[in-house]
GROMACS .gro file of C-alpha atoms in nm:
model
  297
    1UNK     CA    1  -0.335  -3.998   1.351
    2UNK     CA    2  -0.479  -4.037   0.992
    3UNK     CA    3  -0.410  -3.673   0.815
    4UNK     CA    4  -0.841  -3.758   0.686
    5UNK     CA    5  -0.949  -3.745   1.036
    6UNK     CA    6  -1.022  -3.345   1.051
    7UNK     CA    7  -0.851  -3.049   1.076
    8UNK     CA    8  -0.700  -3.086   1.442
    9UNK     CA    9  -0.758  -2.809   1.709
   10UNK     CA   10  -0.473  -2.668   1.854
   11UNK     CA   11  -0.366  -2.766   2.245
   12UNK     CA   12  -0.284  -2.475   2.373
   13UNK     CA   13  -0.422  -2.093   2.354
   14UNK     CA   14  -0.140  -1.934   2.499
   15UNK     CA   15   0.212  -1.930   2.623
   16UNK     CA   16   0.332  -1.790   2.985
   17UNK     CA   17   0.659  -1.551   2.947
   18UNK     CA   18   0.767  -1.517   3.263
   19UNK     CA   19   0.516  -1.348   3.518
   20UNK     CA   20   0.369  -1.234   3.175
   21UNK     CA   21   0.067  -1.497   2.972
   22UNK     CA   22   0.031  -1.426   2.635
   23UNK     CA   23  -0.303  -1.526   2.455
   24UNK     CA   24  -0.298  -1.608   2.070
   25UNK     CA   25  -0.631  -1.475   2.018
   26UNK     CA   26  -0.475  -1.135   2.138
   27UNK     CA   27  -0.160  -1.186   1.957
   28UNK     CA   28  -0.316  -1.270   1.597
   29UNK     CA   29  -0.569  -0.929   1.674
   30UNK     CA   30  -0.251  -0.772   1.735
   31UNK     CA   31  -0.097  -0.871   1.406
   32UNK     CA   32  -0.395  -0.771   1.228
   33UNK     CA   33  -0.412  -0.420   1.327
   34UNK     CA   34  -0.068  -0.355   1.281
   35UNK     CA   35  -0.104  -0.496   0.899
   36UNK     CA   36  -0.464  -0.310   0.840
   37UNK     CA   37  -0.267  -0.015   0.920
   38UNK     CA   38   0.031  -0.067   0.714
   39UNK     CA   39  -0.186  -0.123   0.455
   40UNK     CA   40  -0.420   0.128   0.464
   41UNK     CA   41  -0.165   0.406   0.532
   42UNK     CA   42   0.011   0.322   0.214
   43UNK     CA   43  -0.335   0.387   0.019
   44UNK     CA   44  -0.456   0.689   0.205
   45UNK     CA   45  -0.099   0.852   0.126
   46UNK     CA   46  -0.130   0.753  -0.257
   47UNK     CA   47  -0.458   0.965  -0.255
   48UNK     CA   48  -0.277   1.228  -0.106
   49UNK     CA   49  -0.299   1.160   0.280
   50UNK     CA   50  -0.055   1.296   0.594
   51UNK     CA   51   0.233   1.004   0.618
   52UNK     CA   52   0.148   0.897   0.943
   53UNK     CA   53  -0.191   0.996   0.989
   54UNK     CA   54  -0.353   0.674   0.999
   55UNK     CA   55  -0.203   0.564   1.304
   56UNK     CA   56  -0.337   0.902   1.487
   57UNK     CA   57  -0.712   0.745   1.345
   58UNK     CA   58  -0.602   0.397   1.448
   59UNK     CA   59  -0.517   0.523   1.802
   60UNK     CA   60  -0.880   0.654   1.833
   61UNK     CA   61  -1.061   0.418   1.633
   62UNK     CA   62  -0.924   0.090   1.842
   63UNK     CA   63  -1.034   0.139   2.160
   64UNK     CA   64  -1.348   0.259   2.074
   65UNK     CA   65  -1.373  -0.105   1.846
   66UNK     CA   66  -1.214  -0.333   2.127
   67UNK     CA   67  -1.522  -0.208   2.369
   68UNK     CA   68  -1.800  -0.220   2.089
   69UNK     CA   69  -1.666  -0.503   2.008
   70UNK     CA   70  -1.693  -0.667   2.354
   71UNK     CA   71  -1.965  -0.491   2.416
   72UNK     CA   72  -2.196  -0.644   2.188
   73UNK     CA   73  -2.080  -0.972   2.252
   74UNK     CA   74  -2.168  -0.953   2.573
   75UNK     CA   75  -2.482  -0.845   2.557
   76UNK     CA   76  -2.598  -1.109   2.298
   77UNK     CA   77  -2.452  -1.376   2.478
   78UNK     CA   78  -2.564  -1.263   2.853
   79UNK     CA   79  -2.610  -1.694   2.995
   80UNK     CA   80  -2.220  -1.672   2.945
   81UNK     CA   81  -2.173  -1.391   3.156
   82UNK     CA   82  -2.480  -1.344   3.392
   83UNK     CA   83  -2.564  -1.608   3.598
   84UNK     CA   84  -2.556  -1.642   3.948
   85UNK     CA   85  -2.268  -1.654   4.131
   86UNK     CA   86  -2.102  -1.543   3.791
   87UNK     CA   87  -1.764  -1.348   3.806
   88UNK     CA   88  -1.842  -1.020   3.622
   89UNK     CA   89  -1.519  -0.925   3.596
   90UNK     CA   90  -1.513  -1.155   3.319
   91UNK     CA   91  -1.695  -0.951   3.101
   92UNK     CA   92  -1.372  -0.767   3.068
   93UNK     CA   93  -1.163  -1.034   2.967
   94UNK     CA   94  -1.160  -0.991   2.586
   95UNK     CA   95  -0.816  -1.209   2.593
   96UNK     CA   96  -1.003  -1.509   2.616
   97UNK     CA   97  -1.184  -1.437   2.290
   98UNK     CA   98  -1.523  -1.308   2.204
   99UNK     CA   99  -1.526  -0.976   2.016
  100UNK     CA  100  -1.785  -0.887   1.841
  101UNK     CA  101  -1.698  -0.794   1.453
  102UNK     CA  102  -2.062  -0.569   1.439
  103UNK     CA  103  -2.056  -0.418   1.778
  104UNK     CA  104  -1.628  -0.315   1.677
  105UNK     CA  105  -1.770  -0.212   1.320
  106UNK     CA  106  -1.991   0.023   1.453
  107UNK     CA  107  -1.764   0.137   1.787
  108UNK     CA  108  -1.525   0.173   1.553
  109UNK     CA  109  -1.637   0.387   1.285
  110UNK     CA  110  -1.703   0.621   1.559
  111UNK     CA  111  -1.384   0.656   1.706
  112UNK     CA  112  -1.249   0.681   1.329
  113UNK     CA  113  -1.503   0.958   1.247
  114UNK     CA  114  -1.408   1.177   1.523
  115UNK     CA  115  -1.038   1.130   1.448
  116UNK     CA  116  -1.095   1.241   1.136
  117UNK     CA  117  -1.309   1.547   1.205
  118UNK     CA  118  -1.010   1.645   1.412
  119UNK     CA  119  -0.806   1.606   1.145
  120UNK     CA  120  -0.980   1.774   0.822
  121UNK     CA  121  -1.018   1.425   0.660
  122UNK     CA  122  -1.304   1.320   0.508
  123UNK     CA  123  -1.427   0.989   0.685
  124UNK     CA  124  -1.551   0.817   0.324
  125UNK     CA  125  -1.171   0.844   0.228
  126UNK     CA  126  -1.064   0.715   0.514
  127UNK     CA  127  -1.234   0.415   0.505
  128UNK     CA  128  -1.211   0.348   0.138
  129UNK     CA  129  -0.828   0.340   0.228
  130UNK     CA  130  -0.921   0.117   0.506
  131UNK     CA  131  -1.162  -0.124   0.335
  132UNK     CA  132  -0.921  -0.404   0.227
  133UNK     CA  133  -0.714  -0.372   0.593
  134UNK     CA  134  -0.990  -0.456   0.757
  135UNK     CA  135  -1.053  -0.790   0.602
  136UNK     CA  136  -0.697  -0.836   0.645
  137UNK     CA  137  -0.701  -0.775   1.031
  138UNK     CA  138  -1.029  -1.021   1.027
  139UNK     CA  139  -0.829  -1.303   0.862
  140UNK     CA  140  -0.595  -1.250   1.161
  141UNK     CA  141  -0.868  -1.242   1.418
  142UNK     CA  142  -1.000  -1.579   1.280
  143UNK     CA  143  -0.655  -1.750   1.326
  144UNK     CA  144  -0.746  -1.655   1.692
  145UNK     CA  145  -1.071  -1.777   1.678
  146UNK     CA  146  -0.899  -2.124   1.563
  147UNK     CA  147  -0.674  -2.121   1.889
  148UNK     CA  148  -0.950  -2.050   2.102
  149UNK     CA  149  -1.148  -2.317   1.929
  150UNK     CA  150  -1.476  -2.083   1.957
  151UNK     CA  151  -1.555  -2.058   1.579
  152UNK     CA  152  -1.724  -2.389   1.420
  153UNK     CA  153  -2.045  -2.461   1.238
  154UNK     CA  154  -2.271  -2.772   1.222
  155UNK     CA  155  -2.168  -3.150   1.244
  156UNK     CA  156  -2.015  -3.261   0.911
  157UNK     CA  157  -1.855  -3.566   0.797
  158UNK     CA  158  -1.652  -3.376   0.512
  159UNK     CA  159  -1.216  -3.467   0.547
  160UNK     CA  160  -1.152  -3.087   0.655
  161UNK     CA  161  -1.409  -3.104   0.936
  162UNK     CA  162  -1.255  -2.961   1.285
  163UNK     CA  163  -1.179  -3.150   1.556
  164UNK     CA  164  -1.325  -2.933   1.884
  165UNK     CA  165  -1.237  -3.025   2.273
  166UNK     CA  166  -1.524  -3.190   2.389
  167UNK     CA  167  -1.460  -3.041   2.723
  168UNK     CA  168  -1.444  -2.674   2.557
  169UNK     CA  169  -1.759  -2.510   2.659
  170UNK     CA  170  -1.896  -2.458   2.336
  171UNK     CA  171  -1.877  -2.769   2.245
  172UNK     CA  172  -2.272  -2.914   2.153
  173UNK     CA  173  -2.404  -3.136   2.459
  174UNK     CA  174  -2.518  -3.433   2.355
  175UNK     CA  175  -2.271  -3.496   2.073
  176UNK     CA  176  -2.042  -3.765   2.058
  177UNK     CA  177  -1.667  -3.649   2.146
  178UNK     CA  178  -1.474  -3.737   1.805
  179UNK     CA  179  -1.791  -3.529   1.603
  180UNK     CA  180  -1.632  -3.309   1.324
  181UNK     CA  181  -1.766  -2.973   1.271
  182UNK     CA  182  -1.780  -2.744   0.976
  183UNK     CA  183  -1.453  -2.514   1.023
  184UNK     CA  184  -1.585  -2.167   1.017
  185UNK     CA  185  -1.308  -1.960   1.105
  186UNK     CA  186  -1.135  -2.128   0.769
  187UNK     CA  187  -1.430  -2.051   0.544
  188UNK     CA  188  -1.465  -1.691   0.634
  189UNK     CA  189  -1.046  -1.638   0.640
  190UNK     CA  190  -1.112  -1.763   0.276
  191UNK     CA  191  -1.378  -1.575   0.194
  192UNK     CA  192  -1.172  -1.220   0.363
  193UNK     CA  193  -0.913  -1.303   0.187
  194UNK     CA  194  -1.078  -1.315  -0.196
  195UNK     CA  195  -1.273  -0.994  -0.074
  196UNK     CA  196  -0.935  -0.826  -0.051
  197UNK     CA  197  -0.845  -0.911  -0.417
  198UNK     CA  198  -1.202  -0.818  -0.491
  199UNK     CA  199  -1.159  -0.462  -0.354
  200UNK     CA  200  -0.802  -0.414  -0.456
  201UNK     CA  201  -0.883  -0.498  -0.837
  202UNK     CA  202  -1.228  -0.316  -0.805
  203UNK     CA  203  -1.027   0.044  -0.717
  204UNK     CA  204  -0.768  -0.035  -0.934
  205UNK     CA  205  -1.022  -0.088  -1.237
  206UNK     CA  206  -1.308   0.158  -1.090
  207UNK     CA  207  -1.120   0.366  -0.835
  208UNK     CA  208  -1.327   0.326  -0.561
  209UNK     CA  209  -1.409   0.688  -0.407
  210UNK     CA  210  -1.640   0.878  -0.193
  211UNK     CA  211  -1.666   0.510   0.004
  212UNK     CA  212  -1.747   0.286  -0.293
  213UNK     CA  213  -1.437   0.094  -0.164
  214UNK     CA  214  -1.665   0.086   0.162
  215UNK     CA  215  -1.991  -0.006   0.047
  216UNK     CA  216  -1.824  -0.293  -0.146
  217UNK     CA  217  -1.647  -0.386   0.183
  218UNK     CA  218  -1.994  -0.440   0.352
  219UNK     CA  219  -2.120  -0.647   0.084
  220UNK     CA  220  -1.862  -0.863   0.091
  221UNK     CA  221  -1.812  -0.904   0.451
  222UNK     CA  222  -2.227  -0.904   0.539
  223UNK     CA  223  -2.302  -1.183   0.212
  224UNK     CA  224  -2.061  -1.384   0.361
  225UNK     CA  225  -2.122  -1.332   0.691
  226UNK     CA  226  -2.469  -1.388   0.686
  227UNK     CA  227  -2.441  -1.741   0.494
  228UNK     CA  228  -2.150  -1.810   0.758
  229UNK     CA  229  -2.400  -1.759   1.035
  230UNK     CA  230  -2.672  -1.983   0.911
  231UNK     CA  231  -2.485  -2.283   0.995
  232UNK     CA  232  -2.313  -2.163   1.294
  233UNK     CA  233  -2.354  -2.304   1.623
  234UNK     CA  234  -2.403  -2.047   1.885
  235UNK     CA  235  -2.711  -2.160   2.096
  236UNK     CA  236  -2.712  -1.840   2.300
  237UNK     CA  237  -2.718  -1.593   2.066
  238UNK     CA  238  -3.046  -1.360   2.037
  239UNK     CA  239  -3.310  -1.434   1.783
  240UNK     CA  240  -3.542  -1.180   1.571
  241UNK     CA  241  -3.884  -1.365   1.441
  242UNK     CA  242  -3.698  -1.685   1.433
  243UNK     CA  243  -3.389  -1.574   1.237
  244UNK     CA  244  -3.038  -1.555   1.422
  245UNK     CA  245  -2.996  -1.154   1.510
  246UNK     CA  246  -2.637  -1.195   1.308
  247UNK     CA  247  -2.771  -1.327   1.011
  248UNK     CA  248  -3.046  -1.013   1.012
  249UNK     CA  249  -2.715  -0.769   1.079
  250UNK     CA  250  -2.524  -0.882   0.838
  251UNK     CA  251  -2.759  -0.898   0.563
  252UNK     CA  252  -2.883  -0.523   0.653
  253UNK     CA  253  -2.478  -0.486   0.625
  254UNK     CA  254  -2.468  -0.574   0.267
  255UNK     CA  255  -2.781  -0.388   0.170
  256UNK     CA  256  -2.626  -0.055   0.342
  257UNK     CA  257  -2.330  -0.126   0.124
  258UNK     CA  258  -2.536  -0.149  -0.176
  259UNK     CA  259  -2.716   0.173  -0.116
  260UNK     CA  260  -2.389   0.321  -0.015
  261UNK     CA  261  -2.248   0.258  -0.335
  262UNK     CA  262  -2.556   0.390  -0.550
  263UNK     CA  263  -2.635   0.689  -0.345
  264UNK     CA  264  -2.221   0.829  -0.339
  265UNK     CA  265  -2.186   0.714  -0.729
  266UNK     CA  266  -2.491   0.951  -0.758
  267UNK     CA  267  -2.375   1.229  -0.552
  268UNK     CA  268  -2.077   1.203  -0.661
  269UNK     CA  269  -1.950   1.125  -1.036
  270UNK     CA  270  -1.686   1.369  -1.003
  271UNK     CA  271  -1.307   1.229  -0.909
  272UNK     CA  272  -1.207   1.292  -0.553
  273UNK     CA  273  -0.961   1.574  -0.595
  274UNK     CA  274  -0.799   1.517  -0.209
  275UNK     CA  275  -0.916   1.254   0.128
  276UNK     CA  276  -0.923   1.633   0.269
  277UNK     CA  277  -1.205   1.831   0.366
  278UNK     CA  278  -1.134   2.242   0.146
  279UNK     CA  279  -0.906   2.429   0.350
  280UNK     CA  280  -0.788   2.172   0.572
  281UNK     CA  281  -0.542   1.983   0.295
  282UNK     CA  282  -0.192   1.838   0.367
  283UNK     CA  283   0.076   1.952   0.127
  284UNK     CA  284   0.473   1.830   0.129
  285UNK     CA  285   0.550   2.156   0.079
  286UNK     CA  286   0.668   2.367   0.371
  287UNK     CA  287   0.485   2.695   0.425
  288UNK     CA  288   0.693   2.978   0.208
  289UNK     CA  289   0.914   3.203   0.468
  290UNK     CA  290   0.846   3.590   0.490
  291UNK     CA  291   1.159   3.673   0.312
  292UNK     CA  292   1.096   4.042   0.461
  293UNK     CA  293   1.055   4.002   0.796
  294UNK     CA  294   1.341   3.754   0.794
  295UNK     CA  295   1.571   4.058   0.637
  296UNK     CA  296   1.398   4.300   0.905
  297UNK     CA  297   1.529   4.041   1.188
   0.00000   0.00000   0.00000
């Protein structure tokens, strides 16, 4: 096949191990929480965060974005899932793609926020420290996208247009079967990826505190997103006066970043002395040992 023909879709989603099938899309989400956390436990201990404490957040934080997550996709996208005769039990099965970025966003942050009360930390430094991991672990969840070939845009005639399944089910009825289609899950993986240089050289330059680091994460990731969504095909998804309900989301994304980032540079000009709420700080140091009582022993 010509190499100009399109970007081809991959064949297979999956591979069976055994008694055991393992999905890409799972796989690549996977990968790309293990790497957000890598990454963002190596920042949070530069600013003076537990070694280790991350992955106490990231056990509380995941969950509670896998069901947002799937939640929300769900419920914007209820011909796919509520029908009759329809298997509900398939709302469950995340494996075979569909989680909501907003719906984990939001999930989420909850799930992080109560970890971190639990912990003394202050949530804004946690998610500074998380802010370029989580662009990272959506590159990965696009490469999963790609496998599940559930992420295109409009018909286009450009060389790097992707080739889709015409018997997937999202594929456009009415549309011949060789049709091209802008490659979304490319554009955005892009676009995450020069976010993350964008944040990383914005601390290092700025040092993003007090979640600056955040609010520049949503502007990044809700500009894009909402340009992303204007050509994306997704004829079930909700509408709000006319406009696609993601596009509205992710612009109000970027503007809460913006605000974010005035209203903490405000309230804030002062350096953040510790990720640590007063009283509750971590220190390398052991505690010093009652030299007395030990004698008295």
């Amino acid at each position: 096949m010509n190499v100009f023909t399109g970007i081809s879709s991959p064949d297979i989603s999956f591979v069976d191990l055994g008694p055991f099938r393992l999905h890409f899309y799972a796989l690549f989400i996977l990968t790309g929480i293990v790497l957000a956390v890598i990454l963002t436990s190596r920042r949070l201990s530069r600013r003076g965060g537990e070694p280790g404490i991350v992955l106490d957040i990231t056990i509380w934080a995941v969950p509670f974005g896998i069901v947002g997550g799937r939640f929300y996709h769900v419920i914007t996208h209820p011909n796919d899932y509520f029908f009759p005769g329809a298997d509900l039990f398939k709302t469950l099965y995340v494996w075979e793609g569909g989680l909501a970025i907003f719906g984990a966003i939001v999930f989420g942050s909850l799930g992080a926020y109560i970890a971190c009360h639990r912990a003394g930390l202050r949530f804004f430094s946690f998610a500074d420290a998380l802010a370029p991991g989580m662009l990272l672990a959506q590159v990965f969840g696009r490469i999963g996208n790609y496998f599940n070939q559930e992420l295109f845009g409009t018909p286009t005639t450009l060389p790097w247009g992707l080739q889709i399944d015409p018997s997937r089910p999202a594929f456009p009825a009415g549309l011949p079967a060789d049709t091209l289609f802008h490659p979304l899950f490319l554009y955005e993986m892009i676009w995450n990826l020069v976010g993350i240089a964008v944040i990383l050289l914005a601390d290092r330059r700025f040092d993003l505190r007090w979640g600056k680091a955040l609010g520049l994460y949503l502007i990044v990731y809700g500009t894009g997103r909402t340009w992303f969504e204007s050509f994306r095909l997704d004829p079930t998804e909700f509408e709000l006066l006319g406009v696609k309900i993601n596009m509205v989301i992710a612009a109000v994304i970027a503007v809460i970043g913006l605000v974010l980032i005035i209203v903490q540079s405000r309230r804030h000009p002062e350096p953040e002395v510790s990720p640590y709420f007063p009283g509750r700080e971590w220190s390398e140091q052991p505690p010093p040992v009652d030299t007395a009582h030990a004698h008295h022993k």
